[in-house]
Amino acid sequence: MRALALSITGNRGVAIAIAIVQWVARFVAVVLVIATFNFVLVHAAPGDPAQVMAGQSGAADEEMLTRLRAEYGLDKPYPVQLAIYLKRIVTLDLGYSYRQQRSVLSLIAERLPATLLLTCCAFLLSLSAGVSLGTLAGVRAGKWSDTALTIVSLFLYAMPVFWLGLMLVLLFSVQLDWLPAFGYVTIGVQMTPFERARDIAAHLVLPVVSLGAVHLAIYARLMRSAVIDVAHQDFIKTARAKGLRRGQIIVHHMLRNAVLPVVTVAGMQAGTLVGGAVVIETVFAWPGLGRLTFDAVLQRDYPLMLGIFLVMSVIVIGLNLLTDAIYRIVDPRVSLRAAS
Amino acid sequence: MNRREFTKLGLLAGAAGIGGIPLGITRAVGQTRGGTLNTIIQPEPPILVTALNQQQPTLTLGGKIYESLLRYDFDLKPLPGLAQSWEVSPDKLTYTFKLHPNITFHDGAPLTSEDVVFSIMKVLIENHARARNTFSRVEKAEAPDPLTVVFKLKAPFAPFLTAFDCTTAPIVPKHIYEGTDYRKNPANAKAIGSGPFKLKEWVRGSHVHLVKHEGYYRPGEPVLDEIIYRVIPDSASRSVALEQGTVQLTQWTDVELFEVPRLSKLPHLTMTTKGYEFFAPHTWLEFNTRIAPMNDKRFRQAVMYAIDRKALLARIYFGLGKVATGPVSSKTKFYEKNVKAYDFSPEKAKALLDEMGLKPGADGKRVTIPYLVPPYGETHQRTSEFIRQSLARVGIDLQLQGIDVAGWAEKFSNWDFSMTATTVYQFGDPALGVSRSYVSSNIRKGILFSNTCGYSNPEVDRLFEEAAVATSDDKRQEFYSEVQKIMVEDVPVAWLLEIDYPNFMDKRLKNVVTTAIGVHDTFGTVSFG
């Protein structure tokens, strides 16, 4: 409110500075709250990493458990562990994974690109294909092509993502042998950068399609109903009456108005870009962050789990801001309300 | 040219190998030397140094990198490893090993008796629970010359010679580890051992790439140029990889048991269950014998009668194994087959339950018992359901509780359970892998694979102790036979099955499973064709 008030009185520079300070303070506070919450949550579960390691090595004794617990810092009381943890976060130190014998930051940095590549491609695919198909279905509402598109999108929506992935592998890898069944890149082969890019692209196809399918269907459904909604409004009739061509009407008048609900949902999907691909990364043996998370959870690798959760929350907060910005661009009416 | 080849030519002209079969394999066809073996590692190990971590996948992969003094044939008789010969003194207190000359580590440094003494007496005793149990009985280890190692024991320990396989006693380089914090040594990332393969690259989440150790001491070994261990977390994808030829070997539970009948029919694969003799996995129902009704011998016997273990083996394990008859695996020395037999008989079970006063209520249930489902995959889930149904027929109502690995380990090791199931390895000798589950001295809260059932019988304790230190095999057999008879009558746990895990391999692969530790061995002689 204060920022808004100042901006109205004209002190624009000061207003922006204050807004930024406020925003940063809020950001830090949110991150610390999230970090504390994560910590408490993670430590509330029964069992600890030392137990898991012992359970997987077929033999254990006190000495081994005591040593592992000391290494993990698990022998200190919880409040002390929490304090140490929060202090480290403030200095941007995400800690050390004893289990993997690596720093948490390097582990995350190593896996993040693969996940971003996968999820961003899936995001773009589902968004572009979903919006196009939904628009198509919307403007052809009631015709057979609309019915066909509706059935396909319902089908995709209802399909469990791991099952779709496996079916695609059976068809395109096992039967047809067109595409690799899993992995990120062909292993053990010397390749030029161009060949490598092609190879990675080939490995991307099936996981991207599987991962994108559900959201594609959601966007298509949303888009279709929004287009049908908008098509009956007065300004479209006016546009028609002005004699605009159909393509112009769809692109300039219908889409801009119909796309708002899609932006909302896309913003939510964007939030899952970082960690939301656990299942697909598992099915396709994709060396990404989702699987790193999953393994960390299974193995109770506390420093790694907490590090991933924190990085994810920071990215989600960032993406929320971006979604807000896009909203304002698509629909200028939003800005004033959002600014307060 | 068939469709497959055609597609490959067309599609893969630029990006060779998109179809999933790396060039190394093609090169290996029709050759006896060289080639790349692609296989699976699952789950991905945290580190590869077997002296510091003994999880299953670490041992499978680390066996190619780290060697030990001995290997064992399928009957668990010692074979030369790093040691070319060995001698045991008549009083069974002194063991002298002669090493092969010219053994080198992957960094080029020679491996000598100093490395052996350092690895065993320092690194392993500090970091390896199983090795500590054996080597803490050593009074003094010496290296009189670079090729001789002498161990002097405090007292005779019969299975001492069984403890030198590469999973129990891996040898690490002293010049790298001495005086450092072993677990934080940066060289751990390079995994420098003396095995036939050395680490070239480890892409986390994707694969571990091993290549030939050129300075390996055994002439002509290794035959293969490379081994690639791929991390494939999904079991359906692992089967596809095997089917497609992307990988040429699977081990342990890489393939779910219900896939075995289907994969066995594929023409390009062969399957063996050999190579697990040293581990001899033994699966049993664990009772918490501290609480009723599990504290009553008759209840535990009733459970043995109530479960049709032959049907369990046939339906859930697809015949991959044997019905267990007692605490010692039939694959291990000192197995006693003349023990009380528990045939499938719900009537006998009901009679025992009636006799102990556990009568059925109005709903037919005599007692309701929570059961922790072991969180180790689909087969355990199915086994648990099979057992619940079996016991329901005699009025014992099991309530299955799903749980994750950490939670299971915590509850199980802290005796916070009524019943669960577990699979325990025998490690080649009852003194190493059997007695620990039953002797009173090993009732230790918070420790997995100790005597978690809480069974305590002074006679059993005495027999196990005497068998461990007896110096003649005949004497040991006597003690072990007696203890098995007592325990099968007592049923401290309900033994279910000895499991045979399947190793699937490409038909062209030779010499994969040659010893009792199977796929954990060095793979020095493994070849294509």
PDB file of N, CA and C in Angstrom, chain A residues 47 51-63 65 67 71 98-102 110-111 166 173-175 177-178 180-182 186-187 195 198-199 202 282-283 285 287 291 300, chain B residues 3-4 7 11 14 17-18 44 46-47 53-56 126-127 132 183-184 204-205 207 228 231-234 236-237 240-241 244 376 404 406 409-410 413 436 444 446-449:
ATOM      1  N   GLY A  47      13.241 -42.978  11.879  1.00  0.00           N
ATOM      2  CA  GLY A  47      14.384 -43.516  11.148  1.00  0.00           C
ATOM      3  C   GLY A  47      15.336 -42.408  10.754  1.00  0.00           C
ATOM      4  N   GLN A  51      20.558 -45.428   9.948  1.00  0.00           N
ATOM      5  CA  GLN A  51      19.780 -46.665   9.944  1.00  0.00           C
ATOM      6  C   GLN A  51      19.600 -47.193   8.523  1.00  0.00           C
ATOM      7  N   VAL A  52      19.306 -46.266   7.596  1.00  0.00           N
ATOM      8  CA  VAL A  52      19.080 -46.711   6.225  1.00  0.00           C
ATOM      9  C   VAL A  52      20.336 -47.353   5.666  1.00  0.00           C
ATOM     10  N   MET A  53      21.477 -46.711   5.898  1.00  0.00           N
ATOM     11  CA  MET A  53      22.720 -47.267   5.364  1.00  0.00           C
ATOM     12  C   MET A  53      23.004 -48.622   5.980  1.00  0.00           C
ATOM     13  N   ALA A  54      22.758 -48.736   7.280  1.00  0.00           N
ATOM     14  CA  ALA A  54      22.977 -50.016   7.935  1.00  0.00           C
ATOM     15  C   ALA A  54      22.043 -51.070   7.343  1.00  0.00           C
ATOM     16  N   GLY A  55      20.788 -50.662   7.094  1.00  0.00           N
ATOM     17  CA  GLY A  55      19.795 -51.597   6.568  1.00  0.00           C
ATOM     18  C   GLY A  55      20.132 -52.091   5.183  1.00  0.00           C
ATOM     19  N   GLN A  56      20.975 -51.351   4.460  1.00  0.00           N
ATOM     20  CA  GLN A  56      21.300 -51.756   3.106  1.00  0.00           C
ATOM     21  C   GLN A  56      22.648 -52.443   3.014  1.00  0.00           C
ATOM     22  N   SER A  57      23.376 -52.511   4.111  1.00  0.00           N
ATOM     23  CA  SER A  57      24.694 -53.133   3.982  1.00  0.00           C
ATOM     24  C   SER A  57      24.741 -54.536   4.573  1.00  0.00           C
ATOM     25  N   GLY A  58      23.624 -55.008   5.128  1.00  0.00           N
ATOM     26  CA  GLY A  58      23.563 -56.400   5.530  1.00  0.00           C
ATOM     27  C   GLY A  58      24.262 -56.691   6.845  1.00  0.00           C
ATOM     28  N   ALA A  59      24.888 -55.712   7.451  1.00  0.00           N
ATOM     29  CA  ALA A  59      25.523 -55.916   8.746  1.00  0.00           C
ATOM     30  C   ALA A  59      25.700 -54.561   9.391  1.00  0.00           C
ATOM     31  N   ALA A  60      25.610 -54.512  10.691  1.00  0.00           N
ATOM     32  CA  ALA A  60      25.753 -53.235  11.364  1.00  0.00           C
ATOM     33  C   ALA A  60      26.156 -53.474  12.802  1.00  0.00           C
ATOM     34  N   ASP A  61      26.841 -52.533  13.407  1.00  0.00           N
ATOM     35  CA  ASP A  61      27.077 -52.600  14.845  1.00  0.00           C
ATOM     36  C   ASP A  61      27.093 -51.179  15.401  1.00  0.00           C
ATOM     37  N   GLU A  62      27.165 -51.086  16.732  1.00  0.00           N
ATOM     38  CA  GLU A  62      27.058 -49.766  17.375  1.00  0.00           C
ATOM     39  C   GLU A  62      28.093 -48.799  16.830  1.00  0.00           C
ATOM     40  N   GLU A  63      29.313 -49.312  16.682  1.00  0.00           N
ATOM     41  CA  GLU A  63      30.406 -48.432  16.294  1.00  0.00           C
ATOM     42  C   GLU A  63      30.103 -47.724  14.988  1.00  0.00           C
ATOM     43  N   LEU A  65      27.129 -47.234  13.615  1.00  0.00           N
ATOM     44  CA  LEU A  65      26.019 -46.287  13.742  1.00  0.00           C
ATOM     45  C   LEU A  65      26.472 -45.003  14.430  1.00  0.00           C
ATOM     46  N   ARG A  67      29.430 -43.726  14.542  1.00  0.00           N
ATOM     47  CA  ARG A  67      30.308 -42.949  13.676  1.00  0.00           C
ATOM     48  C   ARG A  67      29.498 -42.232  12.599  1.00  0.00           C
ATOM     49  N   GLU A  71      29.093 -38.194  11.991  1.00  0.00           N
ATOM     50  CA  GLU A  71      29.395 -37.605  10.690  1.00  0.00           C
ATOM     51  C   GLU A  71      28.240 -36.737  10.197  1.00  0.00           C
ATOM     52  N   TYR A  98      27.030 -36.397   3.192  1.00  0.00           N
ATOM     53  CA  TYR A  98      28.009 -37.410   3.568  1.00  0.00           C
ATOM     54  C   TYR A  98      27.792 -38.681   2.782  1.00  0.00           C
ATOM     55  N   ARG A  99      26.546 -38.917   2.490  1.00  0.00           N
ATOM     56  CA  ARG A  99      26.229 -40.134   1.781  1.00  0.00           C
ATOM     57  C   ARG A  99      26.851 -40.161   0.397  1.00  0.00           C
ATOM     58  N   GLN A 100      26.749 -39.029  -0.294  1.00  0.00           N
ATOM     59  CA  GLN A 100      27.308 -38.964  -1.652  1.00  0.00           C
ATOM     60  C   GLN A 100      28.734 -38.428  -1.637  1.00  0.00           C
ATOM     61  N   GLN A 101      29.204 -38.005  -0.460  1.00  0.00           N
ATOM     62  CA  GLN A 101      30.547 -37.467  -0.337  1.00  0.00           C
ATOM     63  C   GLN A 101      30.776 -36.277  -1.269  1.00  0.00           C
ATOM     64  N   ARG A 102      29.770 -35.421  -1.377  1.00  0.00           N
ATOM     65  CA  ARG A 102      29.885 -34.253  -2.253  1.00  0.00           C
ATOM     66  C   ARG A 102      29.132 -33.103  -1.597  1.00  0.00           C
ATOM     67  N   GLU A 110      24.686 -30.172 -10.742  1.00  0.00           N
ATOM     68  CA  GLU A 110      24.956 -31.193 -11.739  1.00  0.00           C
ATOM     69  C   GLU A 110      23.655 -31.726 -12.353  1.00  0.00           C
ATOM     70  N   ARG A 111      22.600 -31.816 -11.531  1.00  0.00           N
ATOM     71  CA  ARG A 111      21.358 -32.429 -12.007  1.00  0.00           C
ATOM     72  C   ARG A 111      20.356 -31.433 -12.564  1.00  0.00           C
ATOM     73  N   LEU A 166       5.679 -45.916 -20.504  1.00  0.00           N
ATOM     74  CA  LEU A 166       6.034 -47.302 -20.806  1.00  0.00           C
ATOM     75  C   LEU A 166       5.462 -47.739 -22.147  1.00  0.00           C
ATOM     76  N   SER A 173      10.389 -47.793 -29.030  1.00  0.00           N
ATOM     77  CA  SER A 173      11.740 -48.305 -28.799  1.00  0.00           C
ATOM     78  C   SER A 173      11.815 -49.809 -29.047  1.00  0.00           C
ATOM     79  N   VAL A 174      10.892 -50.550 -28.401  1.00  0.00           N
ATOM     80  CA  VAL A 174      11.004 -52.002 -28.495  1.00  0.00           C
ATOM     81  C   VAL A 174      10.505 -52.497 -29.851  1.00  0.00           C
ATOM     82  N   GLN A 175       9.292 -52.049 -30.258  1.00  0.00           N
ATOM     83  CA  GLN A 175       8.732 -52.548 -31.515  1.00  0.00           C
ATOM     84  C   GLN A 175       9.380 -51.912 -32.738  1.00  0.00           C
ATOM     85  N   ASP A 177      11.896 -49.549 -32.773  1.00  0.00           N
ATOM     86  CA  ASP A 177      13.317 -49.247 -32.649  1.00  0.00           C
ATOM     87  C   ASP A 177      13.683 -47.905 -33.293  1.00  0.00           C
ATOM     88  N   TRP A 178      12.828 -46.917 -33.118  1.00  0.00           N
ATOM     89  CA  TRP A 178      13.094 -45.602 -33.686  1.00  0.00           C
ATOM     90  C   TRP A 178      13.824 -44.700 -32.709  1.00  0.00           C
ATOM     91  N   PRO A 180      15.543 -44.063 -28.602  1.00  0.00           N
ATOM     92  CA  PRO A 180      16.108 -44.738 -27.430  1.00  0.00           C
ATOM     93  C   PRO A 180      15.079 -44.855 -26.317  1.00  0.00           C
ATOM     94  N   ALA A 181      15.161 -45.946 -25.546  1.00  0.00           N
ATOM     95  CA  ALA A 181      14.147 -46.221 -24.526  1.00  0.00           C
ATOM     96  C   ALA A 181      14.366 -45.395 -23.274  1.00  0.00           C
ATOM     97  N   PHE A 182      15.626 -45.082 -22.968  1.00  0.00           N
ATOM     98  CA  PHE A 182      15.864 -44.315 -21.745  1.00  0.00           C
ATOM     99  C   PHE A 182      17.270 -43.745 -21.782  1.00  0.00           C
ATOM    100  N   THR A 186      23.665 -41.218 -25.480  1.00  0.00           N
ATOM    101  CA  THR A 186      24.276 -42.525 -25.697  1.00  0.00           C
ATOM    102  C   THR A 186      25.630 -42.579 -25.003  1.00  0.00           C
ATOM    103  N   ILE A 187      25.835 -43.674 -24.262  1.00  0.00           N
ATOM    104  CA  ILE A 187      27.034 -43.752 -23.420  1.00  0.00           C
ATOM    105  C   ILE A 187      28.157 -44.455 -24.162  1.00  0.00           C
ATOM    106  N   GLU A 195      26.450 -33.912 -33.183  1.00  0.00           N
ATOM    107  CA  GLU A 195      25.922 -35.273 -33.016  1.00  0.00           C
ATOM    108  C   GLU A 195      25.367 -35.454 -31.615  1.00  0.00           C
ATOM    109  N   ARG A 198      21.995 -33.845 -31.334  1.00  0.00           N
ATOM    110  CA  ARG A 198      20.989 -34.697 -31.970  1.00  0.00           C
ATOM    111  C   ARG A 198      20.654 -35.902 -31.107  1.00  0.00           C
ATOM    112  N   ASP A 199      21.701 -36.456 -30.513  1.00  0.00           N
ATOM    113  CA  ASP A 199      21.521 -37.635 -29.684  1.00  0.00           C
ATOM    114  C   ASP A 199      20.648 -37.306 -28.466  1.00  0.00           C
ATOM    115  N   ALA A 202      17.087 -36.871 -29.485  1.00  0.00           N
ATOM    116  CA  ALA A 202      16.395 -38.145 -29.684  1.00  0.00           C
ATOM    117  C   ALA A 202      15.989 -38.759 -28.342  1.00  0.00           C
ATOM    118  N   THR A 282      12.279 -41.362 -13.468  1.00  0.00           N
ATOM    119  CA  THR A 282      12.512 -42.733 -13.041  1.00  0.00           C
ATOM    120  C   THR A 282      12.280 -43.709 -14.197  1.00  0.00           C
ATOM    121  N   VAL A 283      11.141 -43.540 -14.884  1.00  0.00           N
ATOM    122  CA  VAL A 283      10.824 -44.447 -15.986  1.00  0.00           C
ATOM    123  C   VAL A 283      11.894 -44.367 -17.071  1.00  0.00           C
ATOM    124  N   ALA A 285      15.018 -43.247 -16.802  1.00  0.00           N
ATOM    125  CA  ALA A 285      16.389 -43.192 -16.272  1.00  0.00           C
ATOM    126  C   ALA A 285      17.046 -41.869 -16.629  1.00  0.00           C
ATOM    127  N   PRO A 287      18.822 -38.516 -15.771  1.00  0.00           N
ATOM    128  CA  PRO A 287      19.625 -38.143 -14.599  1.00  0.00           C
ATOM    129  C   PRO A 287      19.311 -36.750 -14.072  1.00  0.00           C
ATOM    130  N   ARG A 291      14.851 -37.311  -9.610  1.00  0.00           N
ATOM    131  CA  ARG A 291      15.328 -38.578  -9.082  1.00  0.00           C
ATOM    132  C   ARG A 291      16.293 -38.383  -7.936  1.00  0.00           C
ATOM    133  N   ARG A 300      17.126 -40.828   3.262  1.00  0.00           N
ATOM    134  CA  ARG A 300      17.184 -39.879   4.380  1.00  0.00           C
ATOM    135  C   ARG A 300      18.484 -39.093   4.350  1.00  0.00           C
TER     136      ARG A 300
ATOM    137  N   ARG B   3      14.472 -54.557 -40.824  1.00  0.00           N
ATOM    138  CA  ARG B   3      13.961 -53.222 -40.565  1.00  0.00           C
ATOM    139  C   ARG B   3      14.782 -52.503 -39.508  1.00  0.00           C
ATOM    140  N   ARG B   4      15.175 -53.283 -38.513  1.00  0.00           N
ATOM    141  CA  ARG B   4      15.926 -52.694 -37.419  1.00  0.00           C
ATOM    142  C   ARG B   4      17.208 -52.063 -37.922  1.00  0.00           C
ATOM    143  N   THR B   7      16.534 -48.962 -40.162  1.00  0.00           N
ATOM    144  CA  THR B   7      16.210 -47.755 -39.394  1.00  0.00           C
ATOM    145  C   THR B   7      17.470 -47.184 -38.787  1.00  0.00           C
ATOM    146  N   LEU B  11      18.464 -43.445 -39.451  1.00  0.00           N
ATOM    147  CA  LEU B  11      18.302 -42.505 -38.332  1.00  0.00           C
ATOM    148  C   LEU B  11      19.611 -42.157 -37.653  1.00  0.00           C
ATOM    149  N   GLY B  14      24.038 -39.810 -38.291  1.00  0.00           N
ATOM    150  CA  GLY B  14      24.720 -38.730 -37.583  1.00  0.00           C
ATOM    151  C   GLY B  14      25.069 -39.124 -36.165  1.00  0.00           C
ATOM    152  N   GLY B  17      24.475 -44.801 -32.669  1.00  0.00           N
ATOM    153  CA  GLY B  17      24.123 -45.467 -31.421  1.00  0.00           C
ATOM    154  C   GLY B  17      22.843 -44.994 -30.779  1.00  0.00           C
ATOM    155  N   ILE B  18      22.040 -44.205 -31.477  1.00  0.00           N
ATOM    156  CA  ILE B  18      20.786 -43.751 -30.877  1.00  0.00           C
ATOM    157  C   ILE B  18      19.900 -44.938 -30.553  1.00  0.00           C
ATOM    158  N   GLU B  44      21.819 -46.627  -7.403  1.00  0.00           N
ATOM    159  CA  GLU B  44      23.145 -46.067  -7.606  1.00  0.00           C
ATOM    160  C   GLU B  44      23.893 -46.026  -6.273  1.00  0.00           C
ATOM    161  N   PRO B  46      26.436 -44.840  -3.309  1.00  0.00           N
ATOM    162  CA  PRO B  46      26.903 -43.507  -2.916  1.00  0.00           C
ATOM    163  C   PRO B  46      28.377 -43.297  -3.217  1.00  0.00           C
ATOM    164  N   ILE B  47      29.220 -44.291  -2.941  1.00  0.00           N
ATOM    165  CA  ILE B  47      30.619 -44.224  -3.345  1.00  0.00           C
ATOM    166  C   ILE B  47      31.021 -45.628  -3.787  1.00  0.00           C
ATOM    167  N   ASN B  53      32.032 -48.616   2.339  1.00  0.00           N
ATOM    168  CA  ASN B  53      30.585 -48.753   2.200  1.00  0.00           C
ATOM    169  C   ASN B  53      30.293 -50.148   1.687  1.00  0.00           C
ATOM    170  N   GLN B  54      29.356 -50.846   2.361  1.00  0.00           N
ATOM    171  CA  GLN B  54      29.100 -52.234   1.957  1.00  0.00           C
ATOM    172  C   GLN B  54      27.684 -52.433   1.480  1.00  0.00           C
ATOM    173  N   GLN B  55      27.087 -51.401   0.904  1.00  0.00           N
ATOM    174  CA  GLN B  55      25.762 -51.621   0.348  1.00  0.00           C
ATOM    175  C   GLN B  55      25.885 -52.500  -0.892  1.00  0.00           C
ATOM    176  N   GLN B  56      24.802 -53.221  -1.144  1.00  0.00           N
ATOM    177  CA  GLN B  56      24.774 -54.170  -2.242  1.00  0.00           C
ATOM    178  C   GLN B  56      25.395 -53.641  -3.543  1.00  0.00           C
ATOM    179  N   GLU B 126      38.024 -50.329  11.170  1.00  0.00           N
ATOM    180  CA  GLU B 126      37.322 -49.099  11.527  1.00  0.00           C
ATOM    181  C   GLU B 126      35.991 -48.940  10.793  1.00  0.00           C
ATOM    182  N   ASN B 127      35.895 -49.459   9.599  1.00  0.00           N
ATOM    183  CA  ASN B 127      34.773 -49.079   8.741  1.00  0.00           C
ATOM    184  C   ASN B 127      33.855 -50.199   8.279  1.00  0.00           C
ATOM    185  N   ARG B 132      35.115 -56.362  10.776  1.00  0.00           N
ATOM    186  CA  ARG B 132      35.543 -56.115  12.160  1.00  0.00           C
ATOM    187  C   ARG B 132      35.289 -57.346  13.023  1.00  0.00           C
ATOM    188  N   ARG B 183      37.186 -41.619   5.307  1.00  0.00           N
ATOM    189  CA  ARG B 183      35.897 -41.388   4.655  1.00  0.00           C
ATOM    190  C   ARG B 183      35.855 -40.084   3.898  1.00  0.00           C
ATOM    191  N   LYS B 184      36.747 -39.163   4.229  1.00  0.00           N
ATOM    192  CA  LYS B 184      36.710 -37.879   3.528  1.00  0.00           C
ATOM    193  C   LYS B 184      37.869 -37.722   2.570  1.00  0.00           C
ATOM    194  N   ARG B 204      26.807 -39.114 -12.352  1.00  0.00           N
ATOM    195  CA  ARG B 204      25.782 -39.419 -11.342  1.00  0.00           C
ATOM    196  C   ARG B 204      24.400 -39.456 -11.979  1.00  0.00           C
ATOM    197  N   GLY B 205      23.653 -40.449 -11.619  1.00  0.00           N
ATOM    198  CA  GLY B 205      22.296 -40.569 -12.133  1.00  0.00           C
ATOM    199  C   GLY B 205      22.242 -41.225 -13.501  1.00  0.00           C
ATOM    200  N   HIS B 207      25.468 -43.235 -15.370  1.00  0.00           N
ATOM    201  CA  HIS B 207      26.248 -44.459 -15.526  1.00  0.00           C
ATOM    202  C   HIS B 207      27.613 -44.364 -14.867  1.00  0.00           C
ATOM    203  N   ILE B 228      30.237 -50.870 -18.619  1.00  0.00           N
ATOM    204  CA  ILE B 228      29.427 -49.693 -18.299  1.00  0.00           C
ATOM    205  C   ILE B 228      28.259 -50.134 -17.425  1.00  0.00           C
ATOM    206  N   VAL B 231      22.586 -46.736 -14.564  1.00  0.00           N
ATOM    207  CA  VAL B 231      21.630 -46.566 -13.472  1.00  0.00           C
ATOM    208  C   VAL B 231      20.239 -46.509 -14.091  1.00  0.00           C
ATOM    209  N   ILE B 232      19.434 -47.542 -13.868  1.00  0.00           N
ATOM    210  CA  ILE B 232      18.074 -47.568 -14.424  1.00  0.00           C
ATOM    211  C   ILE B 232      17.114 -47.833 -13.271  1.00  0.00           C
ATOM    212  N   PRO B 233      16.484 -46.788 -12.756  1.00  0.00           N
ATOM    213  CA  PRO B 233      15.724 -46.949 -11.510  1.00  0.00           C
ATOM    214  C   PRO B 233      14.413 -47.711 -11.644  1.00  0.00           C
ATOM    215  N   ASP B 234      13.807 -47.744 -12.821  1.00  0.00           N
ATOM    216  CA  ASP B 234      12.484 -48.365 -12.953  1.00  0.00           C
ATOM    217  C   ASP B 234      12.613 -49.815 -13.396  1.00  0.00           C
ATOM    218  N   ALA B 236      10.527 -51.894 -14.795  1.00  0.00           N
ATOM    219  CA  ALA B 236      10.021 -52.197 -16.139  1.00  0.00           C
ATOM    220  C   ALA B 236      11.043 -51.758 -17.190  1.00  0.00           C
ATOM    221  N   SER B 237      11.662 -50.610 -16.990  1.00  0.00           N
ATOM    222  CA  SER B 237      12.676 -50.133 -17.933  1.00  0.00           C
ATOM    223  C   SER B 237      13.896 -51.050 -17.937  1.00  0.00           C
ATOM    224  N   VAL B 240      13.081 -53.916 -20.143  1.00  0.00           N
ATOM    225  CA  VAL B 240      13.140 -53.482 -21.546  1.00  0.00           C
ATOM    226  C   VAL B 240      14.590 -53.412 -22.003  1.00  0.00           C
ATOM    227  N   ALA B 241      15.458 -52.864 -21.171  1.00  0.00           N
ATOM    228  CA  ALA B 241      16.867 -52.722 -21.526  1.00  0.00           C
ATOM    229  C   ALA B 241      17.501 -54.084 -21.803  1.00  0.00           C
ATOM    230  N   GLN B 244      15.937 -55.525 -25.096  1.00  0.00           N
ATOM    231  CA  GLN B 244      16.412 -54.809 -26.274  1.00  0.00           C
ATOM    232  C   GLN B 244      17.880 -55.035 -26.558  1.00  0.00           C
ATOM    233  N   TYR B 376      11.268 -53.521   0.392  1.00  0.00           N
ATOM    234  CA  TYR B 376      12.316 -53.822  -0.582  1.00  0.00           C
ATOM    235  C   TYR B 376      11.750 -54.376  -1.890  1.00  0.00           C
ATOM    236  N   ASP B 404       8.564 -47.046   4.829  1.00  0.00           N
ATOM    237  CA  ASP B 404       9.752 -46.882   3.983  1.00  0.00           C
ATOM    238  C   ASP B 404      10.976 -47.491   4.654  1.00  0.00           C
ATOM    239  N   ALA B 406      13.809 -46.398   5.913  1.00  0.00           N
ATOM    240  CA  ALA B 406      14.321 -45.860   7.168  1.00  0.00           C
ATOM    241  C   ALA B 406      13.387 -46.194   8.328  1.00  0.00           C
ATOM    242  N   ALA B 409      13.691 -49.926   9.183  1.00  0.00           N
ATOM    243  CA  ALA B 409      14.949 -50.216   9.875  1.00  0.00           C
ATOM    244  C   ALA B 409      14.876 -49.730  11.320  1.00  0.00           C
ATOM    245  N   GLU B 410      14.299 -48.563  11.520  1.00  0.00           N
ATOM    246  CA  GLU B 410      14.214 -47.996  12.868  1.00  0.00           C
ATOM    247  C   GLU B 410      13.340 -48.859  13.773  1.00  0.00           C
ATOM    248  N   SER B 413      14.873 -52.545  14.208  1.00  0.00           N
ATOM    249  CA  SER B 413      16.078 -52.666  15.023  1.00  0.00           C
ATOM    250  C   SER B 413      15.813 -52.246  16.470  1.00  0.00           C
ATOM    251  N   ARG B 436      24.851 -64.837  14.471  1.00  0.00           N
ATOM    252  CA  ARG B 436      24.553 -63.453  14.854  1.00  0.00           C
ATOM    253  C   ARG B 436      23.054 -63.191  15.032  1.00  0.00           C
ATOM    254  N   ARG B 444      21.041 -56.691  20.632  1.00  0.00           N
ATOM    255  CA  ARG B 444      21.519 -55.315  20.779  1.00  0.00           C
ATOM    256  C   ARG B 444      20.524 -54.365  20.152  1.00  0.00           C
ATOM    257  N   GLY B 446      18.690 -51.342  18.503  1.00  0.00           N
ATOM    258  CA  GLY B 446      19.125 -50.308  17.567  1.00  0.00           C
ATOM    259  C   GLY B 446      20.035 -50.812  16.470  1.00  0.00           C
ATOM    260  N   ILE B 447      20.367 -52.096  16.481  1.00  0.00           N
ATOM    261  CA  ILE B 447      21.294 -52.626  15.487  1.00  0.00           C
ATOM    262  C   ILE B 447      20.577 -53.620  14.586  1.00  0.00           C
ATOM    263  N   LEU B 448      20.551 -53.324  13.306  1.00  0.00           N
ATOM    264  CA  LEU B 448      19.930 -54.236  12.353  1.00  0.00           C
ATOM    265  C   LEU B 448      20.767 -55.503  12.209  1.00  0.00           C
ATOM    266  N   PHE B 449      20.103 -56.576  11.840  1.00  0.00           N
ATOM    267  CA  PHE B 449      20.772 -57.850  11.586  1.00  0.00           C
ATOM    268  C   PHE B 449      21.525 -58.352  12.817  1.00  0.00           C
TER     269      PHE B 449
END
